[in-house]
Amino acid sequence: MYLRYTKPFLDYFAAAVLLTVSFPVWLVIILLLWYGRVGRIFFIQIRPGLNGELFPLIKFRSMIDLYDDKGNLLSDEKRVTKIGRLLRSTSLDELPQLINVLRGEMSLIGPRPLLSEYLNLYSAFHIRRNEVKPGITGWTQVNGRNAISWTTKLDLDIEYVENLSLSLDVKIIFTTLFKVISARDINATNCSSTPKFSGYR
């Protein structure tokens, strides 16, 4: 009952309220990104959602395109802008995903939508993370985020899927707020991206 009716309603209602309340923050971020000349304001990437169905994930852009003399894209650490580091450290780069929630592609709480190239790399057990909508935050994010191993992350995703409830979602929301305010577990090091998942094969 909660997953089918209550959770979608709460997602839509909360996303609408958060979008309205955060509108001034959006304006400030957009102006900062424009002033910083990062190019496109939004970063859009195709990610797998419920049952592996693909959708366009929306984030504020925190990196720019920089290449070495051979034409290879530089590492994430070298491409993250000063504004991008601020956005990542406060998780404000995730704000546009409220639009994904309103469109029914994501939930506020759930396993993070990972790269589509990972779909064929999951074990038969971990592929179950796609049985629910991906979330802006989730059980993995409040239990270590990028500072823990891939196996632990995926195990936590399945733990969430198997124990999904209103009380667990409320716990995740309040823990997320605490971690954002205290800037804990934002990224592994220096707001850099987590290493890519290479699978089990």
CSV table of C-alpha atoms in Angstrom, one decimal:
chain,number,residue,atom,x,y,z
A,1,MET,CA,0.0,0.0,0.0
A,2,TYR,CA,2.8,2.5,0.9
A,3,LEU,CA,4.9,1.8,-2.2
A,4,ARG,CA,1.9,1.9,-4.6
A,5,TYR,CA,-0.1,4.8,-3.3
A,6,THR,CA,1.4,6.8,-0.3
A,7,LYS,CA,5.0,7.0,-1.5
A,8,PRO,CA,4.1,8.4,-5.0
A,9,PHE,CA,1.8,11.0,-3.4
A,10,LEU,CA,4.3,12.1,-0.9
A,11,ASP,CA,7.0,12.3,-3.6
A,12,TYR,CA,4.9,14.5,-5.8
A,13,PHE,CA,3.7,16.8,-2.9
A,14,ALA,CA,7.1,17.1,-1.3
A,15,ALA,CA,8.9,17.8,-4.7
A,16,ALA,CA,6.3,20.5,-5.5
A,17,VAL,CA,6.8,22.2,-2.2
A,18,LEU,CA,10.6,21.9,-2.3
A,19,LEU,CA,10.7,23.4,-5.8
A,20,THR,CA,8.6,26.3,-4.7
A,21,VAL,CA,10.6,27.0,-1.6
A,22,SER,CA,14.0,26.5,-3.2
A,23,PHE,CA,13.2,28.8,-6.2
A,24,PRO,CA,15.5,31.7,-4.9
A,25,VAL,CA,18.3,29.2,-4.4
A,26,TRP,CA,17.9,28.0,-8.0
A,27,LEU,CA,18.2,31.7,-9.2
A,28,VAL,CA,21.4,32.2,-7.2
A,29,ILE,CA,23.0,28.9,-8.5
A,30,ILE,CA,22.0,29.7,-12.1
A,31,LEU,CA,23.6,33.2,-11.8
A,32,LEU,CA,26.8,31.7,-10.2
A,33,LEU,CA,27.1,29.1,-13.0
A,34,TRP,CA,26.4,31.8,-15.6
A,35,TYR,CA,29.0,34.1,-14.1
A,36,GLY,CA,31.5,31.3,-13.8
A,37,ARG,CA,31.0,30.6,-17.6
A,38,VAL,CA,30.7,26.8,-17.2
A,39,GLY,CA,28.7,26.5,-20.4
A,40,ARG,CA,25.5,24.7,-20.0
A,41,ILE,CA,23.7,25.3,-16.7
A,42,PHE,CA,22.3,21.8,-16.5
A,43,PHE,CA,24.0,18.4,-16.8
A,44,ILE,CA,21.6,15.8,-18.4
A,45,GLN,CA,22.5,12.1,-18.6
A,46,ILE,CA,20.5,9.1,-19.4
A,47,ARG,CA,20.2,6.8,-16.4
A,48,PRO,CA,18.2,3.6,-15.7
A,49,GLY,CA,15.2,3.9,-13.4
A,50,LEU,CA,12.4,1.6,-12.4
A,51,ASN,CA,12.9,-1.8,-14.0
A,52,GLY,CA,15.9,-0.5,-15.9
A,53,GLU,CA,13.8,2.0,-17.9
A,54,LEU,CA,16.0,4.8,-19.1
A,55,PHE,CA,15.2,8.5,-18.3
A,56,PRO,CA,17.1,11.8,-18.5
A,57,LEU,CA,18.7,12.6,-15.1
A,58,ILE,CA,19.0,16.3,-14.4
A,59,LYS,CA,21.6,18.0,-12.3
A,60,PHE,CA,23.3,21.4,-12.0
A,61,ARG,CA,26.5,21.2,-13.9
A,62,SER,CA,29.6,20.9,-11.6
A,63,MET,CA,32.3,20.0,-14.2
A,64,ILE,CA,33.5,21.5,-17.4
A,65,ASP,CA,35.0,19.7,-20.5
A,66,LEU,CA,38.8,19.7,-20.3
A,67,TYR,CA,41.0,17.5,-22.5
A,68,ASP,CA,44.7,16.7,-22.5
A,69,ASP,CA,46.9,17.2,-25.5
A,70,LYS,CA,45.9,13.8,-26.9
A,71,GLY,CA,42.2,14.7,-26.8
A,72,ASN,CA,41.4,12.6,-23.8
A,73,LEU,CA,38.9,13.9,-21.2
A,74,LEU,CA,40.7,14.8,-18.0
A,75,SER,CA,39.8,13.2,-14.7
A,76,ASP,CA,36.8,14.4,-12.7
A,77,GLU,CA,39.0,16.0,-10.1
A,78,LYS,CA,40.6,18.3,-12.6
A,79,ARG,CA,37.3,19.2,-14.3
A,80,VAL,CA,35.3,20.1,-11.2
A,81,THR,CA,34.9,23.9,-10.9
A,82,LYS,CA,35.0,25.9,-7.7
A,83,ILE,CA,31.3,26.5,-7.9
A,84,GLY,CA,30.9,22.8,-8.7
A,85,ARG,CA,32.8,21.8,-5.5
A,86,LEU,CA,30.5,24.1,-3.5
A,87,LEU,CA,27.4,22.6,-5.1
A,88,ARG,CA,28.6,19.0,-4.5
A,89,SER,CA,29.7,19.7,-0.9
A,90,THR,CA,26.2,20.9,-0.1
A,91,SER,CA,24.4,18.4,-2.5
A,92,LEU,CA,22.7,21.4,-4.2
A,93,ASP,CA,23.8,20.0,-7.6
A,94,GLU,CA,21.0,17.4,-7.0
A,95,LEU,CA,18.2,20.0,-6.8
A,96,PRO,CA,17.0,19.7,-10.4
A,97,GLN,CA,16.2,16.1,-9.8
A,98,LEU,CA,13.1,17.4,-8.1
A,99,ILE,CA,11.9,17.8,-11.7
A,100,ASN,CA,12.6,14.1,-12.3
A,101,VAL,CA,10.5,13.3,-9.2
A,102,LEU,CA,7.5,15.4,-10.4
A,103,ARG,CA,7.7,13.6,-13.8
A,104,GLY,CA,7.5,10.3,-12.0
A,105,GLU,CA,10.9,9.1,-13.0
A,106,MET,CA,12.4,9.2,-9.6
A,107,SER,CA,11.5,9.2,-5.9
A,108,LEU,CA,12.8,11.4,-3.1
A,109,ILE,CA,14.1,8.2,-1.4
A,110,GLY,CA,15.6,5.2,-3.2
A,111,PRO,CA,18.7,3.7,-4.7
A,112,ARG,CA,20.7,6.3,-6.6
A,113,PRO,CA,20.3,6.1,-10.4
A,114,LEU,CA,23.7,4.8,-11.6
A,115,LEU,CA,25.2,4.7,-15.1
A,116,SER,CA,23.2,2.7,-17.7
A,117,GLU,CA,26.4,0.8,-18.6
A,118,TYR,CA,26.3,-0.9,-15.2
A,119,LEU,CA,23.0,-2.7,-15.9
A,120,ASN,CA,24.8,-5.7,-17.4
A,121,LEU,CA,27.4,-5.8,-14.6
A,122,TYR,CA,25.1,-6.4,-11.6
A,123,SER,CA,24.8,-9.8,-10.0
A,124,ALA,CA,21.3,-11.4,-10.1
A,125,PHE,CA,21.0,-10.3,-6.5
A,126,HIS,CA,22.0,-6.7,-6.9
A,127,ILE,CA,19.9,-6.1,-10.1
A,128,ARG,CA,16.9,-6.0,-7.7
A,129,ARG,CA,17.9,-2.4,-6.8
A,130,ASN,CA,15.9,-1.5,-9.9
A,131,GLU,CA,12.7,-2.9,-8.5
A,132,VAL,CA,11.9,0.5,-7.0
A,133,LYS,CA,12.3,4.0,-8.4
A,134,PRO,CA,15.7,5.6,-7.9
A,135,GLY,CA,16.0,8.4,-5.4
A,136,ILE,CA,17.7,11.7,-4.8
A,137,THR,CA,19.0,10.2,-1.5
A,138,GLY,CA,18.8,6.8,-0.1
A,139,TRP,CA,19.9,4.2,2.5
A,140,THR,CA,23.4,4.0,0.9
A,141,GLN,CA,23.8,7.7,0.9
A,142,VAL,CA,23.2,8.0,4.7
A,143,ASN,CA,25.5,5.0,5.4
A,144,GLY,CA,28.7,6.1,3.7
A,145,ARG,CA,27.9,7.2,0.2
A,146,ASN,CA,31.1,7.3,-1.9
A,147,ALA,CA,33.4,6.3,1.1
A,148,ILE,CA,32.3,2.7,1.0
A,149,SER,CA,32.9,-0.2,-1.4
A,150,TRP,CA,30.7,-0.9,-4.4
A,151,THR,CA,29.6,-4.3,-2.9
A,152,THR,CA,28.6,-2.6,0.4
A,153,LYS,CA,26.7,0.1,-1.6
A,154,LEU,CA,24.7,-2.4,-3.6
A,155,ASP,CA,24.0,-4.5,-0.5
A,156,LEU,CA,22.6,-1.5,1.2
A,157,ASP,CA,20.4,-0.8,-1.9
A,158,ILE,CA,18.9,-4.3,-1.6
A,159,GLU,CA,18.5,-3.9,2.1
A,160,TYR,CA,16.4,-0.8,1.4
A,161,VAL,CA,14.3,-2.6,-1.3
A,162,GLU,CA,13.6,-5.4,1.1
A,163,ASN,CA,12.7,-3.2,4.1
A,164,LEU,CA,11.0,-0.3,2.3
A,165,SER,CA,8.6,1.5,4.6
A,166,LEU,CA,7.4,5.0,5.6
A,167,SER,CA,9.4,4.8,8.9
A,168,LEU,CA,12.6,4.0,7.0
A,169,ASP,CA,12.1,6.8,4.5
A,170,VAL,CA,11.5,9.3,7.3
A,171,LYS,CA,14.7,8.1,9.0
A,172,ILE,CA,16.7,8.5,5.7
A,173,ILE,CA,15.3,12.1,5.2
A,174,PHE,CA,16.3,13.3,8.6
A,175,THR,CA,19.7,11.6,8.4
A,176,THR,CA,20.3,13.1,5.0
A,177,LEU,CA,19.5,16.6,6.3
A,178,PHE,CA,21.9,16.1,9.2
A,179,LYS,CA,24.7,14.9,6.8
A,180,VAL,CA,24.1,17.8,4.3
A,181,ILE,CA,24.2,20.4,7.1
A,182,SER,CA,27.3,18.8,8.7
A,183,ALA,CA,28.9,18.1,5.2
A,184,ARG,CA,29.5,14.5,6.1
A,185,ASP,CA,30.0,11.6,3.6
A,186,ILE,CA,29.6,13.9,0.6
A,187,ASN,CA,32.3,12.2,-1.5
A,188,ALA,CA,35.2,9.9,-1.1
A,189,THR,CA,37.8,12.7,-1.2
A,190,ASN,CA,37.6,16.3,-2.2
A,191,CYS,CA,34.2,16.1,-3.8
A,192,SER,CA,35.6,13.8,-6.5
A,193,SER,CA,33.5,11.2,-8.2
A,194,THR,CA,33.5,7.6,-7.0
A,195,PRO,CA,35.5,5.1,-9.0
A,196,LYS,CA,33.5,3.3,-11.7
A,197,PHE,CA,31.8,0.0,-11.0
A,198,SER,CA,33.6,-2.8,-12.9
A,199,GLY,CA,31.1,-5.6,-12.1
A,200,TYR,CA,31.7,-9.2,-10.8
A,201,ARG,CA,32.8,-10.8,-14.0
